[in-house]
XYZ file of C-alpha atoms in Angstrom:
556
model
C 149.322 125.816 97.736
C 148.105 127.277 94.447
C 144.685 125.655 94.837
C 144.344 126.996 98.391
C 145.348 130.506 97.308
C 143.029 130.510 94.300
C 140.087 129.306 96.368
C 140.836 131.900 99.035
C 141.020 134.617 96.367
C 137.557 133.885 94.947
C 135.799 132.903 98.174
C 137.650 134.606 100.998
C 137.894 131.217 102.750
C 141.334 129.905 103.722
C 141.400 126.082 103.964
C 144.882 125.160 105.211
C 144.597 121.353 105.249
C 145.124 120.083 101.640
C 143.019 116.953 102.191
C 140.142 119.007 103.565
C 140.280 121.365 100.571
C 140.451 118.467 98.118
C 137.354 116.894 99.698
C 135.502 120.234 99.852
C 135.989 120.895 96.158
C 136.169 117.558 94.384
C 134.479 114.783 96.395
C 131.864 113.228 94.104
C 129.090 113.100 96.683
C 129.787 116.279 98.674
C 132.246 118.474 96.767
C 131.334 121.948 95.562
C 132.522 120.916 92.090
C 131.672 117.208 92.405
C 128.833 115.354 90.711
C 127.434 111.849 90.985
C 124.823 109.893 89.075
C 121.908 108.244 90.827
C 119.574 106.090 88.716
C 120.451 108.141 85.658
C 120.053 111.528 87.344
C 123.175 113.679 87.763
C 123.285 115.487 91.111
C 125.780 118.147 92.264
C 127.793 117.077 95.289
C 127.129 120.316 97.152
C 123.405 119.504 97.219
C 124.017 116.682 99.672
C 126.919 118.081 101.644
C 125.939 121.729 101.894
C 122.636 122.910 100.439
C 120.291 120.412 102.091
C 121.744 121.015 105.580
C 121.562 124.770 104.959
C 117.867 124.647 104.145
C 117.203 123.242 107.615
C 119.894 125.437 109.261
C 121.805 122.261 110.164
C 125.314 123.721 110.164
C 126.612 120.988 112.471
C 126.047 118.275 109.856
C 127.857 120.358 107.234
C 130.727 120.948 109.685
C 131.083 117.196 110.190
C 130.903 116.488 106.461
C 133.676 118.898 105.501
C 135.683 118.649 108.759
C 135.770 122.410 109.362
C 134.657 124.740 112.151
C 131.460 126.765 112.432
C 132.877 130.071 111.191
C 134.506 128.360 108.226
C 131.344 126.511 107.182
C 129.388 129.773 107.405
C 131.913 131.454 105.108
C 131.783 128.533 102.663
C 127.991 128.605 102.686
C 127.809 132.349 102.065
C 130.099 131.932 99.065
C 128.605 128.791 97.480
C 124.911 129.372 98.158
C 124.836 132.798 96.534
C 126.271 131.276 93.353
C 123.376 128.802 93.339
C 120.971 131.648 94.055
C 118.559 130.041 96.515
C 118.213 133.311 98.404
C 118.994 131.754 101.779
C 122.119 133.753 102.633
C 122.091 136.773 100.369
C 121.560 138.119 96.873
C 122.636 135.882 93.971
C 126.207 136.337 92.778
C 126.524 137.752 89.272
C 128.775 136.025 86.759
C 130.805 138.415 84.595
C 130.069 137.329 81.036
C 133.220 139.096 79.818
C 135.090 136.012 81.052
C 133.571 134.170 78.078
C 133.845 137.049 75.659
C 130.379 138.399 76.328
C 128.900 141.463 77.949
C 126.984 142.059 81.158
C 126.338 139.680 84.022
C 124.319 136.518 84.644
C 122.893 135.057 87.861
C 122.038 131.400 88.415
C 118.327 132.155 88.109
C 118.799 133.998 84.844
C 120.938 131.160 83.515
C 118.246 128.607 84.354
C 115.465 130.623 82.729
C 117.505 130.793 79.544
C 118.577 127.154 79.543
C 115.187 125.747 80.628
C 113.432 126.119 77.295
C 116.312 126.988 74.978
C 120.104 127.009 74.757
C 122.522 127.286 77.671
C 123.341 131.049 77.759
C 126.989 130.257 78.519
C 127.777 127.112 76.532
C 125.308 127.487 73.672
C 124.125 123.874 73.988
C 121.044 122.138 75.367
C 121.291 121.195 79.048
C 120.461 117.700 80.313
C 117.776 118.955 82.687
C 115.846 121.310 80.382
C 112.969 120.826 77.966
C 115.179 119.897 75.000
C 116.001 116.348 76.044
C 115.257 112.874 74.691
C 112.807 112.853 71.797
C 112.215 116.585 72.223
C 115.702 117.935 71.503
C 115.348 121.150 69.514
C 111.555 121.324 69.886
C 111.390 124.041 72.551
C 112.586 127.586 71.897
C 111.230 129.658 74.762
C 112.381 133.096 75.787
C 113.689 133.687 79.303
C 110.544 135.702 80.016
C 108.289 132.839 78.939
C 110.319 130.339 80.975
C 109.986 132.611 84.006
C 106.212 132.706 83.451
C 105.927 128.922 83.143
C 108.014 128.342 86.247
C 106.997 131.190 88.544
C 103.554 132.564 87.664
C 101.578 132.697 90.910
C 98.563 130.916 89.410
C 99.938 128.349 86.956
C 103.680 128.325 87.648
C 105.303 124.922 88.005
C 107.103 126.053 91.169
C 103.710 126.644 92.813
C 101.062 124.139 93.891
C 99.807 124.142 90.299
C 102.490 121.554 89.585
C 100.145 119.034 91.221
C 97.353 120.018 88.837
C 99.782 119.571 85.941
C 100.745 116.088 87.116
C 97.068 115.165 87.465
C 96.532 116.206 83.862
C 99.449 114.083 82.702
C 98.252 111.012 84.591
C 94.521 111.331 83.981
C 94.570 112.769 80.467
C 92.043 115.341 81.672
C 92.339 118.629 83.503
C 90.975 118.974 87.003
C 87.372 120.255 87.005
C 87.019 124.033 86.763
C 84.685 126.112 88.943
C 81.748 124.773 86.913
C 82.849 121.167 87.247
C 83.932 120.950 83.612
C 87.026 118.963 82.632
C 89.022 119.421 79.441
C 91.173 116.974 77.516
C 94.762 117.444 78.666
C 96.890 117.425 75.511
C 99.514 119.499 73.712
C 96.917 121.974 72.488
C 95.532 122.504 75.984
C 98.983 123.119 77.521
C 99.982 125.360 74.611
C 96.889 127.488 75.185
C 97.448 127.481 78.950
C 100.910 129.051 78.684
C 100.526 130.751 75.277
C 103.316 128.733 73.659
C 103.566 126.641 70.491
C 102.490 122.989 70.565
C 106.017 121.640 70.044
C 107.174 123.478 73.161
C 104.044 122.277 74.969
C 104.861 118.666 74.046
C 108.399 119.126 75.360
C 107.073 120.699 78.565
C 104.614 117.853 79.142
C 107.350 115.268 78.632
C 109.670 117.172 80.970
C 107.086 117.176 83.772
C 105.702 113.680 83.273
C 108.589 111.623 81.933
C 111.552 113.380 83.516
C 110.619 115.162 86.744
C 107.786 112.879 87.900
C 109.008 109.504 86.627
C 112.766 109.929 87.080
C 113.840 112.821 89.273
C 111.264 112.666 92.056
C 111.612 108.917 92.795
C 115.395 109.288 92.861
C 115.286 112.253 95.228
C 112.694 110.676 97.513
C 114.583 107.412 97.872
C 117.933 109.189 98.201
C 116.820 111.715 100.818
C 114.692 109.322 102.869
C 116.739 106.143 102.586
C 113.574 104.395 101.429
C 113.394 102.069 98.454
C 110.649 101.537 95.907
C 109.805 98.137 97.400
C 110.611 96.704 100.800
C 109.281 93.960 103.040
C 107.955 93.983 106.580
C 106.090 91.656 108.963
C 102.401 91.482 108.128
C 101.480 92.917 111.542
C 103.295 96.125 110.630
C 101.782 96.262 107.157
C 98.283 95.814 108.517
C 98.403 97.738 111.769
C 101.228 100.249 111.663
C 104.653 101.221 110.386
C 106.590 104.465 110.139
C 107.135 105.527 106.533
C 110.629 106.924 106.082
C 109.713 109.022 103.037
C 106.921 110.817 104.902
C 109.199 111.427 107.872
C 111.980 112.804 105.653
C 109.677 115.481 104.260
C 108.082 116.464 107.551
C 104.767 114.633 107.223
C 103.147 112.449 109.885
C 104.883 109.122 109.183
C 102.647 106.481 110.759
C 100.413 104.565 108.363
C 98.460 101.308 108.340
C 96.110 99.341 106.139
C 93.720 98.554 108.976
C 93.085 100.363 112.237
C 93.728 99.535 115.867
C 93.610 101.839 118.893
C 97.267 102.742 118.284
C 99.720 102.222 115.439
C 101.516 98.922 115.896
C 105.063 99.488 117.144
C 104.552 103.217 117.719
C 104.758 103.200 121.543
C 101.200 104.381 121.893
C 100.599 106.835 119.048
C 96.837 106.873 118.549
C 95.121 106.296 115.225
C 92.440 108.913 115.809
C 88.939 109.158 117.177
C 86.750 106.107 117.796
C 83.885 105.278 115.448
C 80.276 105.360 116.596
C 77.267 103.774 114.924
C 73.552 104.484 114.893
C 71.658 101.200 114.771
C 68.001 100.362 114.216
C 66.439 98.382 117.065
C 62.918 97.884 115.733
C 60.843 97.526 112.603
C 61.899 96.227 109.231
C 65.368 97.739 109.630
C 66.037 96.095 113.009
C 69.719 95.272 113.414
C 70.782 97.399 110.472
C 73.111 100.374 110.558
C 71.486 103.739 109.896
C 74.477 106.065 110.204
C 78.030 106.223 111.426
C 80.478 108.865 112.573
C 83.076 109.472 115.266
C 83.445 110.458 118.901
C 86.145 112.912 119.994
C 88.342 110.537 121.971
C 91.970 111.101 120.964
C 92.603 114.028 123.289
C 93.288 116.678 120.644
C 90.159 118.700 121.419
C 89.103 118.677 117.779
C 86.382 117.128 115.692
C 88.066 116.088 112.452
C 85.043 117.413 110.537
C 81.319 117.853 111.101
C 77.913 118.585 109.610
C 75.247 121.031 110.788
C 71.704 120.048 111.757
C 70.681 120.162 108.089
C 73.415 117.737 107.128
C 75.536 120.390 105.411
C 79.293 120.121 105.754
C 80.762 122.708 108.164
C 84.504 122.206 107.894
C 87.497 120.360 109.317
C 89.449 120.441 112.591
C 86.651 122.056 114.579
C 86.967 122.671 118.356
C 84.729 120.258 120.250
C 84.262 118.707 123.680
C 85.784 115.421 124.781
C 83.276 112.663 124.055
C 81.334 114.728 121.517
C 79.808 112.687 118.697
C 80.329 114.220 115.277
C 80.296 113.574 111.563
C 77.277 111.265 111.613
C 76.418 110.261 108.071
C 74.373 107.594 106.340
C 77.230 106.983 103.910
C 80.439 105.008 103.941
C 82.718 107.488 105.695
C 85.222 107.580 102.851
C 82.421 108.105 100.316
C 80.478 110.729 102.286
C 79.361 113.844 100.338
C 82.094 116.066 101.790
C 84.731 113.550 100.717
C 83.266 113.548 97.216
C 83.303 117.352 97.152
C 86.866 117.415 98.487
C 87.850 115.196 95.567
C 86.183 117.666 93.159
C 83.425 115.105 92.507
C 85.911 112.702 90.934
C 85.744 110.020 93.617
C 82.746 107.954 92.518
C 83.914 107.746 88.928
C 87.383 106.733 90.100
C 86.003 104.152 92.546
C 83.915 102.646 89.765
C 80.550 102.754 91.511
C 78.007 105.063 93.135
C 76.958 102.683 95.922
C 77.684 104.729 99.035
C 74.687 104.577 101.394
C 74.725 102.376 104.496
C 70.950 102.506 104.886
C 69.530 99.007 104.973
C 72.869 97.216 104.917
C 73.999 94.271 106.973
C 77.622 93.480 107.710
C 80.349 95.362 109.531
C 78.896 95.790 113.000
C 75.276 95.373 111.907
C 73.317 92.349 113.065
C 72.844 89.841 110.240
C 69.078 90.166 109.862
C 67.956 90.084 106.257
C 65.041 89.253 104.023
C 65.412 85.634 102.912
C 63.481 85.998 99.656
C 64.743 89.363 98.407
C 68.198 90.688 97.552
C 69.730 92.710 100.388
C 72.666 95.069 100.771
C 75.922 94.043 102.443
C 78.496 96.417 103.910
C 81.796 94.851 102.862
C 84.215 95.834 105.621
C 83.527 99.539 105.196
C 85.070 99.489 101.725
C 82.023 98.955 99.537
C 78.311 98.166 99.370
C 77.287 94.999 97.534
C 73.934 93.384 96.732
C 73.127 89.752 97.415
C 71.663 87.385 94.863
C 68.890 85.069 96.054
C 69.668 81.384 95.620
C 67.915 78.114 96.343
C 66.030 76.919 99.385
C 68.165 74.445 101.312
C 68.177 72.628 104.623
C 71.201 73.239 106.812
C 71.568 71.398 110.122
C 67.894 70.543 109.931
C 66.824 74.167 109.476
C 65.183 75.392 106.239
C 67.203 78.298 104.847
C 67.575 80.394 101.702
C 70.990 80.761 100.105
C 72.367 84.194 99.183
C 75.595 85.014 97.381
C 77.510 88.243 96.918
C 80.134 88.738 94.230
C 81.920 92.083 94.390
C 83.633 92.919 91.106
C 87.105 94.331 91.838
C 87.140 96.154 88.502
C 84.241 98.246 89.822
C 85.619 98.658 93.347
C 88.734 100.833 93.453
C 89.488 101.609 97.130
C 92.434 103.997 96.821
C 90.370 106.812 98.355
C 89.754 104.849 101.544
C 93.364 103.781 101.994
C 94.890 107.183 101.225
C 92.192 109.230 102.942
C 93.643 112.500 101.639
C 90.254 114.185 101.420
C 91.331 115.865 98.161
C 91.469 114.988 94.488
C 94.611 112.992 95.299
C 92.192 110.236 96.361
C 91.182 110.059 92.685
C 94.647 110.497 91.163
C 95.053 107.604 88.694
C 97.555 105.089 89.978
C 98.418 106.828 93.252
C 97.594 103.608 95.133
C 95.761 101.386 92.627
C 94.172 98.800 94.910
C 90.959 97.057 93.867
C 88.712 95.008 96.164
C 86.971 91.787 95.249
C 84.744 89.694 97.496
C 82.833 86.413 97.342
C 80.327 85.861 100.143
C 78.067 82.850 100.704
C 75.229 83.145 103.238
C 72.217 81.171 104.386
C 69.207 83.050 105.813
C 66.647 81.443 108.130
C 63.232 82.717 106.895
C 61.405 82.898 110.240
C 63.906 84.897 112.268
C 65.484 86.479 109.142
C 68.824 85.600 110.715
C 71.911 84.782 108.686
C 72.989 81.468 110.206
C 75.829 80.598 107.848
C 78.453 82.806 106.294
C 81.656 82.252 104.345
C 83.657 85.234 103.116
C 86.674 85.689 100.866
C 87.965 89.232 100.333
C 90.861 89.819 97.920
C 92.945 92.964 97.437
C 94.266 93.386 93.879
C 97.165 95.741 93.030
C 97.448 97.224 89.535
C 101.077 96.665 88.561
C 101.123 99.000 85.544
C 102.134 102.069 87.527
C 100.849 105.615 87.851
C 98.347 106.867 85.322
C 96.925 103.433 84.536
C 93.167 102.916 84.842
C 90.579 100.236 84.069
C 92.785 97.185 84.652
C 91.993 93.715 83.426
C 91.821 91.870 86.733
C 94.251 88.967 86.742
C 96.264 90.319 83.812
C 97.157 93.853 84.873
C 96.758 93.150 88.584
C 98.278 90.909 91.213
C 96.543 89.546 94.299
C 98.428 90.968 97.268
C 96.235 90.102 100.260
C 93.262 87.931 101.179
C 90.877 87.825 104.123
C 88.979 84.592 104.793
C 86.268 84.314 107.454
C 83.714 81.633 108.224
C 80.970 81.128 110.777
C 77.863 79.023 111.203
C 75.272 78.207 113.811
C 76.594 75.609 116.250
C 75.085 72.102 116.204
C 73.598 72.443 119.708
C 72.081 75.817 118.912
C 70.652 74.470 115.663
C 68.968 71.678 117.613
C 67.562 74.151 120.143
C 66.356 76.413 117.341
C 64.569 73.499 115.707
C 62.921 72.694 119.032
C 61.786 76.257 119.628
C 60.898 77.480 116.170
C 60.921 74.997 113.318
C 59.044 72.285 115.233
C 56.572 74.729 116.782
C 55.065 76.364 113.729
C 51.462 75.476 114.500
C 48.828 78.208 115.005
C 50.216 79.025 118.472
C 53.768 77.753 118.059
C 55.126 81.295 118.255
C 54.239 81.369 121.964
C 56.962 78.827 122.822
C 59.691 80.879 124.513
C 61.218 78.006 126.450
C 64.512 76.193 125.941
C 68.132 76.932 126.668
C 68.993 79.267 123.816
C 67.427 82.427 125.173
C 65.793 83.375 121.893
C 67.067 83.743 118.391
C 69.237 86.756 119.231
C 71.730 84.493 120.954
C 71.883 82.326 117.859
C 72.303 85.383 115.678
C 75.342 86.413 117.698
C 77.304 83.405 116.449
C 77.021 84.360 112.814
C 77.278 88.013 113.731
C 80.880 87.259 114.684
C 81.505 86.605 111.006
C 80.440 90.109 110.121
C 82.537 91.575 112.894
C 85.537 89.886 111.294
C 84.430 91.080 107.882
C 84.318 94.578 109.350
C 87.936 94.408 110.502
C 88.626 97.749 108.904
C 86.152 99.446 111.254
C 86.561 97.607 114.530
C 89.723 99.406 115.575
C 88.012 102.763 115.912
C 86.121 101.858 119.035
C 84.967 99.182 121.417
C 81.991 97.134 120.298
C 80.111 95.087 122.858
C 78.015 92.052 122.002
C 75.351 91.139 124.537
C 72.797 88.402 124.749
C 69.332 88.862 126.236
C 70.671 88.335 129.754
C 73.128 91.209 129.312
C 76.232 88.977 129.320
């Protein structure tokens, strides 16, 4: 009875059932006075039971948790939330400091500003969630005014979007580029100058953001609130073609993700992956069969072009109204390395990717016909992830046909593909360690020198994951990385087609041999189509955006 009366006196809420009151106040995971530890982080019980439901106006969940009615939970919320000072249900409650022998009053916000970079205003000790923790105990001595500035300034406050810039600095060791594209070394001196504080306090602040909030608190909160775990397994079809990410869903983001792209996300009951891709191909001249540009066609029913360029090739913007079936965004570059993507990443993308090879002009591979110079190196589009250059090998005879060998070796250390997989369109694509996947490829080809057709192809593509965590760059492949996925494809001219080709071309190379158009093959284009299938498979990352039709000379 005393507990009920005391709680009623301070809160105005009368909880008659003793078990309900005991749970409301003292339950570790939900109680107003309860606490629990999750992966080393101490969390107040009311955060889970009361504050999180309040932020989404979910009173019903709070009613169920505490086993009380609507009016009672509203009264509890109005009492407890104002002590926390979130500003959801009223002005912050003021604590009378005379209760501890002091003078004046103190709100939760004022307490936090004092304890953040100095001593707890009530207890006179350092708090476990402030700057003076770990190796930095006693290093920070900030005034409440300075703490308020660091936390709440509209330009560089940590409670604003600038917190992302701060994290980038911690992970990259450099600031984001300024308006002139200049980056500065991100160190104690830089942060001290940024906030006009001493370097010891700056060191404590950097450790608090990077080592405590980013490395400890955020993972704990994300996994706790979403039910996700750091690692989990799934069928490969989901991993490749679609799964719903619980963490994204928990924070209100579009949850469906995939490594590769189909028409819809696998298992999503028809949720589309976006507009189809379109390609501009060369049909004549030295570039015959090669891709000249690529873009998209508005086909997902949203009435928007995701982005576009004007007639001069200048970037216009994103989410532009456009007609159904309108082609847009045509560019000669890999779509994830196009100029507007580089600009969106503050010109950090190429350096992060490890190469500047972005143009599709003159490439084979993907959906391009495999027509290439036999005696010169040529460019290969590796599944839309990268551009590689072939190395000319020896002259060989394969199935009775003289050919020239070509090999491609794509160095994973110089091919970081995080920007393609994330597709954020911002500097997050170049955030060190956000999704540290590196692509390696070994490709063997044989080119027939008369038709310039690739008649043999063997491909191995390997995805390497840097296991060192966020902030790590320049991995030693095989030591710092682990192979997480491989794609193997193989194709060659069929025996019968090789025999026909020999009959039509190789054995008819006299002065007028080129006039022989007879035989059952229907020309070299039909033969090309067999090895072209290899490059369609190699271009698996692009096929899902749209239908691609292969035709022979008869239109079949």
